[in-house]
PDB file of C-alpha atoms in Angstrom:
ATOM      1  CA  SER A  12       7.075  21.339   1.460  1.00 73.00           C
ATOM      2  CA  GLN A  13      10.579  22.590   0.773  1.00 82.00           C
ATOM      3  CA  HIS A  14      10.885  24.478   4.062  1.00 87.00           C
ATOM      4  CA  ARG A  15       9.872  21.398   6.105  1.00 82.00           C
ATOM      5  CA  ALA A  16      12.339  19.218   4.199  1.00 83.00           C
ATOM      6  CA  LYS A  17      15.116  21.726   4.871  1.00 88.00           C
ATOM      7  CA  PHE A  18      14.221  21.913   8.572  1.00 89.00           C
ATOM      8  CA  ALA A  19      14.142  18.111   8.883  1.00 85.00           C
ATOM      9  CA  SER A  20      17.486  17.802   7.135  1.00 86.00           C
ATOM     10  CA  GLN A  21      19.076  20.350   9.491  1.00 90.00           C
ATOM     11  CA  LEU A  22      17.458  18.811  12.574  1.00 90.00           C
ATOM     12  CA  LEU A  23      18.339  15.211  11.719  1.00 86.00           C
ATOM     13  CA  GLY A  24      21.574  15.805   9.865  1.00 86.00           C
ATOM     14  CA  ALA A  25      20.397  13.423   7.162  1.00 79.00           C
ATOM     15  CA  PRO A  26      19.501  13.846   3.500  1.00 76.00           C
ATOM     16  CA  ILE A  27      15.813  14.525   2.969  1.00 78.00           C
ATOM     17  CA  LEU A  28      14.204  14.079  -0.423  1.00 76.00           C
ATOM     18  CA  ASN A  29      11.282  16.328  -1.203  1.00 78.00           C
ATOM     19  CA  SER A  30       9.943  15.138  -4.529  1.00 75.00           C
ATOM     20  CA  PRO A  31       6.690  14.521  -6.354  1.00 74.00           C
ATOM     21  CA  ILE A  32       5.786  10.915  -5.603  1.00 74.00           C
ATOM     22  CA  GLU A  33       3.887  10.221  -8.817  1.00 76.00           C
ATOM     23  CA  GLY A  34       5.180  10.754 -12.299  1.00 71.00           C
ATOM     24  CA  HIS A  35       8.295   9.957 -14.265  1.00 72.00           C
ATOM     25  CA  GLU A  36      10.737  12.043 -12.206  1.00 73.00           C
ATOM     26  CA  VAL A  37      10.297  10.223  -8.881  1.00 74.00           C
ATOM     27  CA  ARG A  38      12.434   7.190  -9.801  1.00 76.00           C
ATOM     28  CA  GLY A  39      15.261   9.444 -10.981  1.00 78.00           C
ATOM     29  CA  ASN A  40      15.051  11.540  -7.816  1.00 75.00           C
ATOM     30  CA  LEU A  41      15.154   8.431  -5.639  1.00 75.00           C
ATOM     31  CA  ASP A  42      18.051   6.972  -7.624  1.00 77.00           C
ATOM     32  CA  LYS A  43      20.072  10.191  -7.148  1.00 75.00           C
ATOM     33  CA  LEU A  44      20.267   9.580  -3.406  1.00 73.00           C
ATOM     34  CA  GLY A  45      21.602   6.065  -3.982  1.00 72.00           C
ATOM     35  CA  GLY A  46      21.038   3.136  -1.676  1.00 69.00           C
ATOM     36  CA  GLY A  47      17.906   2.505   0.288  1.00 83.00           C
ATOM     37  CA  PHE A  48      15.948   4.419   2.877  1.00 86.00           C
ATOM     38  CA  ASP A  49      15.488   3.524   6.545  1.00 90.00           C
ATOM     39  CA  VAL A  50      12.287   5.578   6.731  1.00 89.00           C
ATOM     40  CA  ILE A  51       9.877   6.726   4.058  1.00 89.00           C
ATOM     41  CA  TYR A  52       7.298   9.116   5.505  1.00 88.00           C
ATOM     42  CA  LEU A  53       4.068  10.082   3.763  1.00 89.00           C
ATOM     43  CA  ASN A  54       1.792  12.287   5.823  1.00 89.00           C
ATOM     44  CA  GLN A  55      -1.330  13.733   4.222  1.00 87.00           C
ATOM     45  CA  VAL A  56      -0.190  12.352   0.853  1.00 87.00           C
ATOM     46  CA  PHE A  57      -1.809   8.977   0.083  1.00 89.00           C
ATOM     47  CA  GLU A  58      -5.350  10.347  -0.062  1.00 89.00           C
ATOM     48  CA  HIS A  59      -4.312  12.724  -2.871  1.00 84.00           C
ATOM     49  CA  LEU A  60      -2.570  10.192  -5.131  1.00 87.00           C
ATOM     50  CA  TYR A  61      -4.005   8.952  -8.386  1.00 87.00           C
ATOM     51  CA  ASP A  62      -2.627   5.405  -7.902  1.00 90.00           C
ATOM     52  CA  PRO A  63      -1.492   4.848  -4.304  1.00 92.00           C
ATOM     53  CA  LEU A  64      -0.922   1.097  -4.809  1.00 92.00           C
ATOM     54  CA  SER A  65       1.639   1.716  -7.568  1.00 90.00           C
ATOM     55  CA  VAL A  66       3.345   4.307  -5.371  1.00 91.00           C
ATOM     56  CA  ALA A  67       3.541   1.823  -2.477  1.00 93.00           C
ATOM     57  CA  ARG A  68       5.081  -0.790  -4.789  1.00 92.00           C
ATOM     58  CA  LEU A  69       7.633   1.737  -6.067  1.00 89.00           C
ATOM     59  CA  LEU A  70       8.575   2.885  -2.578  1.00 90.00           C
ATOM     60  CA  ARG A  71       9.067  -0.733  -1.472  1.00 92.00           C
ATOM     61  CA  GLU A  72      11.951  -0.971  -3.943  1.00 88.00           C
ATOM     62  CA  PHE A  73      13.727   1.927  -2.222  1.00 87.00           C
ATOM     63  CA  LEU A  74      13.064   0.889   1.384  1.00 92.00           C
ATOM     64  CA  ASN A  75      15.854  -0.945   3.212  1.00 92.00           C
ATOM     65  CA  ASP A  76      14.942  -4.449   4.339  1.00 92.00           C
ATOM     66  CA  ASP A  77      14.638  -3.328   7.958  1.00 94.00           C
ATOM     67  CA  GLY A  78      13.160   0.084   7.114  1.00 94.00           C
ATOM     68  CA  VAL A  79       9.663   1.381   7.777  1.00 96.00           C
ATOM     69  CA  LEU A  80       7.075   3.099   5.640  1.00 95.00           C
ATOM     70  CA  MET A  81       5.106   5.623   7.694  1.00 96.00           C
ATOM     71  CA  ILE A  82       1.719   6.644   6.317  1.00 95.00           C
ATOM     72  CA  GLY A  83      -0.765   9.082   7.804  1.00 93.00           C
ATOM     73  CA  VAL A  84      -4.202   9.702   6.280  1.00 93.00           C
ATOM     74  CA  PRO A  85      -7.555  11.027   7.506  1.00 91.00           C
ATOM     75  CA  ASP A  86      -9.873   8.290   8.749  1.00 89.00           C
ATOM     76  CA  TYR A  87     -12.750   7.842   6.299  1.00 83.00           C
ATOM     77  CA  TYR A  88     -15.246   7.468   9.129  1.00 80.00           C
ATOM     78  CA  ALA A  89     -14.203  10.757  10.695  1.00 76.00           C
ATOM     79  CA  GLU A  90     -13.780  12.762   7.509  1.00 65.00           C
ATOM     80  CA  CYS A  91     -16.291  15.543   7.044  1.00 59.00           C
ATOM     81  CA  THR A  92     -17.045  15.821   3.333  1.00 56.00           C
ATOM     82  CA  THR A  93     -18.562  19.290   3.685  1.00 51.00           C
ATOM     83  CA  LEU A  94     -15.321  20.537   5.229  1.00 55.00           C
ATOM     84  CA  PHE A  95     -13.296  19.382   2.235  1.00 54.00           C
ATOM     85  CA  SER A  96     -15.716  20.346  -0.525  1.00 52.00           C
ATOM     86  CA  GLY A  97     -14.107  23.124  -2.463  1.00 53.00           C
ATOM     87  CA  LEU A  98     -11.012  23.228  -0.257  1.00 58.00           C
ATOM     88  CA  ILE A  99      -8.926  20.075  -0.646  1.00 61.00           C
ATOM     89  CA  MET A 100      -9.593  17.289  -3.084  1.00 72.00           C
ATOM     90  CA  HIS A 101      -9.108  13.772  -1.744  1.00 76.00           C
ATOM     91  CA  THR A 102      -8.835  11.278  -4.550  1.00 78.00           C
ATOM     92  CA  HIS A 103      -9.130   8.373  -2.090  1.00 83.00           C
ATOM     93  CA  SER A 104     -10.500   7.892   1.387  1.00 84.00           C
ATOM     94  CA  PHE A 105      -9.216   5.126   3.628  1.00 88.00           C
ATOM     95  CA  THR A 106     -10.517   3.045   6.459  1.00 89.00           C
ATOM     96  CA  SER A 107      -8.029   1.166   8.596  1.00 91.00           C
ATOM     97  CA  ASN A 108      -8.790  -2.090   6.770  1.00 92.00           C
ATOM     98  CA  ALA A 109      -8.663  -0.507   3.322  1.00 91.00           C
ATOM     99  CA  LEU A 110      -5.229   1.000   3.918  1.00 94.00           C
ATOM    100  CA  THR A 111      -3.676  -2.113   5.479  1.00 94.00           C
ATOM    101  CA  ASN A 112      -5.164  -4.391   2.789  1.00 92.00           C
ATOM    102  CA  MET A 113      -3.865  -2.160   0.017  1.00 92.00           C
ATOM    103  CA  LEU A 114      -0.380  -2.168   1.540  1.00 94.00           C
ATOM    104  CA  ARG A 115      -0.557  -5.973   1.787  1.00 92.00           C
ATOM    105  CA  LEU A 116      -0.982  -6.032  -1.987  1.00 90.00           C
ATOM    106  CA  ALA A 117       2.308  -4.129  -2.189  1.00 92.00           C
ATOM    107  CA  ASP A 118       3.928  -6.755   0.091  1.00 93.00           C
ATOM    108  CA  PHE A 119       3.983  -4.707   3.280  1.00 95.00           C
ATOM    109  CA  LYS A 120       2.724  -5.760   6.673  1.00 94.00           C
ATOM    110  CA  LEU A 121       1.527  -3.625   9.527  1.00 95.00           C
ATOM    111  CA  LYS A 122       4.236  -3.076  12.111  1.00 95.00           C
ATOM    112  CA  GLN A 123       2.504  -0.601  14.402  1.00 95.00           C
ATOM    113  CA  ASP A 124      -0.774   1.281  14.572  1.00 95.00           C
ATOM    114  CA  LEU A 125      -0.296   4.796  15.964  1.00 94.00           C
ATOM    115  CA  SER A 126      -3.739   6.069  14.951  1.00 92.00           C
ATOM    116  CA  PHE A 127      -5.704   8.570  16.963  1.00 90.00           C
ATOM    117  CA  PRO A 128      -9.316   9.770  16.629  1.00 88.00           C
ATOM    118  CA  GLY A 129      -9.939  11.047  13.131  1.00 87.00           C
ATOM    119  CA  TYR A 130      -6.554  10.059  11.771  1.00 90.00           C
ATOM    120  CA  LEU A 131      -4.959   6.785  10.664  1.00 93.00           C
ATOM    121  CA  TYR A 132      -1.234   6.638  11.256  1.00 94.00           C
ATOM    122  CA  PHE A 133       0.568   3.378  10.497  1.00 95.00           C
ATOM    123  CA  LEU A 134       4.087   2.047  10.326  1.00 96.00           C
ATOM    124  CA  PHE A 135       4.545  -0.686   7.740  1.00 96.00           C
ATOM    125  CA  GLU A 136       7.502  -2.973   7.130  1.00 96.00           C
ATOM    126  CA  LYS A 137       8.356  -5.180   4.192  1.00 95.00           C
ATOM    127  CA  ASP A 138       6.650  -8.547   4.274  1.00 92.00           C
ATOM    128  CA  LYS A 139       9.319 -10.947   3.152  1.00 81.00           C
ATOM    129  CA  SER A 140       7.146 -14.060   2.963  1.00 75.00           C
ATOM    130  CA  GLU A 141       6.325 -15.411  -0.466  1.00 61.00           C
ATOM    131  CA  TYR A 142       2.828 -14.455  -1.651  1.00 58.00           C
ATOM    132  CA  ALA A 143       2.403 -12.203   1.375  1.00 56.00           C
ATOM    133  CA  ALA A 144      -0.658 -10.490  -0.083  1.00 55.00           C
ATOM    134  CA  LEU A 145      -2.489 -13.808  -0.370  1.00 57.00           C
ATOM    135  CA  GLU A 146      -1.943 -14.741   3.280  1.00 57.00           C
ATOM    136  CA  SER A 147      -4.342 -12.265   4.850  1.00 60.00           C
ATOM    137  CA  PRO A 148      -7.683 -13.655   6.080  1.00 62.00           C
ATOM    138  CA  GLU A 149      -9.532 -11.016   4.058  1.00 64.00           C
ATOM    139  CA  THR A 150      -7.829 -12.063   0.820  1.00 65.00           C
ATOM    140  CA  ALA A 151      -8.363 -15.766   1.564  1.00 65.00           C
ATOM    141  CA  ARG A 152     -12.085 -15.052   2.040  1.00 67.00           C
ATOM    142  CA  VAL A 153     -12.268 -13.317  -1.353  1.00 68.00           C
ATOM    143  CA  VAL A 154     -10.353 -16.136  -3.079  1.00 64.00           C
ATOM    144  CA  ARG A 155     -12.694 -18.755  -1.524  1.00 66.00           C
ATOM    145  CA  TYR A 156     -15.689 -16.750  -2.699  1.00 68.00           C
ATOM    146  CA  LEU A 157     -14.336 -16.541  -6.256  1.00 64.00           C
ATOM    147  CA  PHE A 158     -13.578 -20.262  -6.364  1.00 61.00           C
ATOM    148  CA  ASN A 159     -17.069 -21.096  -5.108  1.00 65.00           C
ATOM    149  CA  HIS A 160     -18.903 -18.493  -7.168  1.00 61.00           C
ATOM    150  CA  PHE A 161     -17.253 -19.392 -10.449  1.00 63.00           C
ATOM    151  CA  ASP A 162     -16.901 -23.072  -9.546  1.00 61.00           C
ATOM    152  CA  LEU A 163     -13.193 -22.833 -10.313  1.00 54.00           C
ATOM    153  CA  LEU A 164     -12.163 -25.883  -8.311  1.00 53.00           C
ATOM    154  CA  SER A 165     -14.343 -28.293 -10.313  1.00 54.00           C
ATOM    155  CA  ARG A 166     -13.236 -26.608 -13.551  1.00 50.00           C
ATOM    156  CA  GLN A 167      -9.615 -27.040 -12.492  1.00 53.00           C
ATOM    157  CA  LEU A 168     -10.230 -30.748 -11.779  1.00 50.00           C
ATOM    158  CA  MET A 169     -12.060 -31.147 -15.084  1.00 50.00           C
ATOM    159  CA  PHE A 170      -9.185 -29.454 -16.926  1.00 47.00           C
ATOM    160  CA  SER A 171      -6.589 -31.648 -15.219  1.00 50.00           C
ATOM    161  CA  ARG A 172      -8.593 -34.792 -16.123  1.00 48.00           C
ATOM    162  CA  GLN A 173      -8.777 -33.658 -19.752  1.00 47.00           C
ATOM    163  CA  THR A 174      -5.046 -33.010 -19.711  1.00 46.00           C
ATOM    164  CA  GLN A 175      -4.383 -36.463 -18.277  1.00 49.00           C
ATOM    165  CA  ARG A 176      -6.504 -38.082 -21.024  1.00 47.00           C
ATOM    166  CA  LEU A 177      -4.602 -36.171 -23.654  1.00 43.00           C
ATOM    167  CA  SER A 178      -1.255 -37.252 -22.250  1.00 42.00           C
ATOM    168  CA  LEU A 179      -2.189 -41.000 -22.214  1.00 39.00           C
TER     169      LEU A 179
END
């Protein structure tokens, strides 16, 4: 909200950007401030976004290398659907694993878990390793399953043998 952004700016003595996070205007608003951010804070936001993964990827561009992305969302397991029916529409619900895995796909890694009952609250930092999203055990398990299920390894070997025959 505008009044919270103004209060934070006065309290911290730092520029605070209060902007829609989805849509065409966000990149222009972020560019206006110039440079990168040390902290990007999204509290009670991610569960309302249409495409939170794209937003995470966009925000990564504007986060300083040593900066943190702070995200707070209701815990799926503690969320009461009857409470929110008709009041607040959540486009997405997150478990701890779902949120951290999604942020891995945007090349973030979990820095600190500050969650409390009913609420997930995480600090993420940029993961600077190459193919960071593929390094998680969960992703490796999915990749192994796909290779086994679709027999991709034998097809890859068969393709490489065919390619070798063609090159002889």
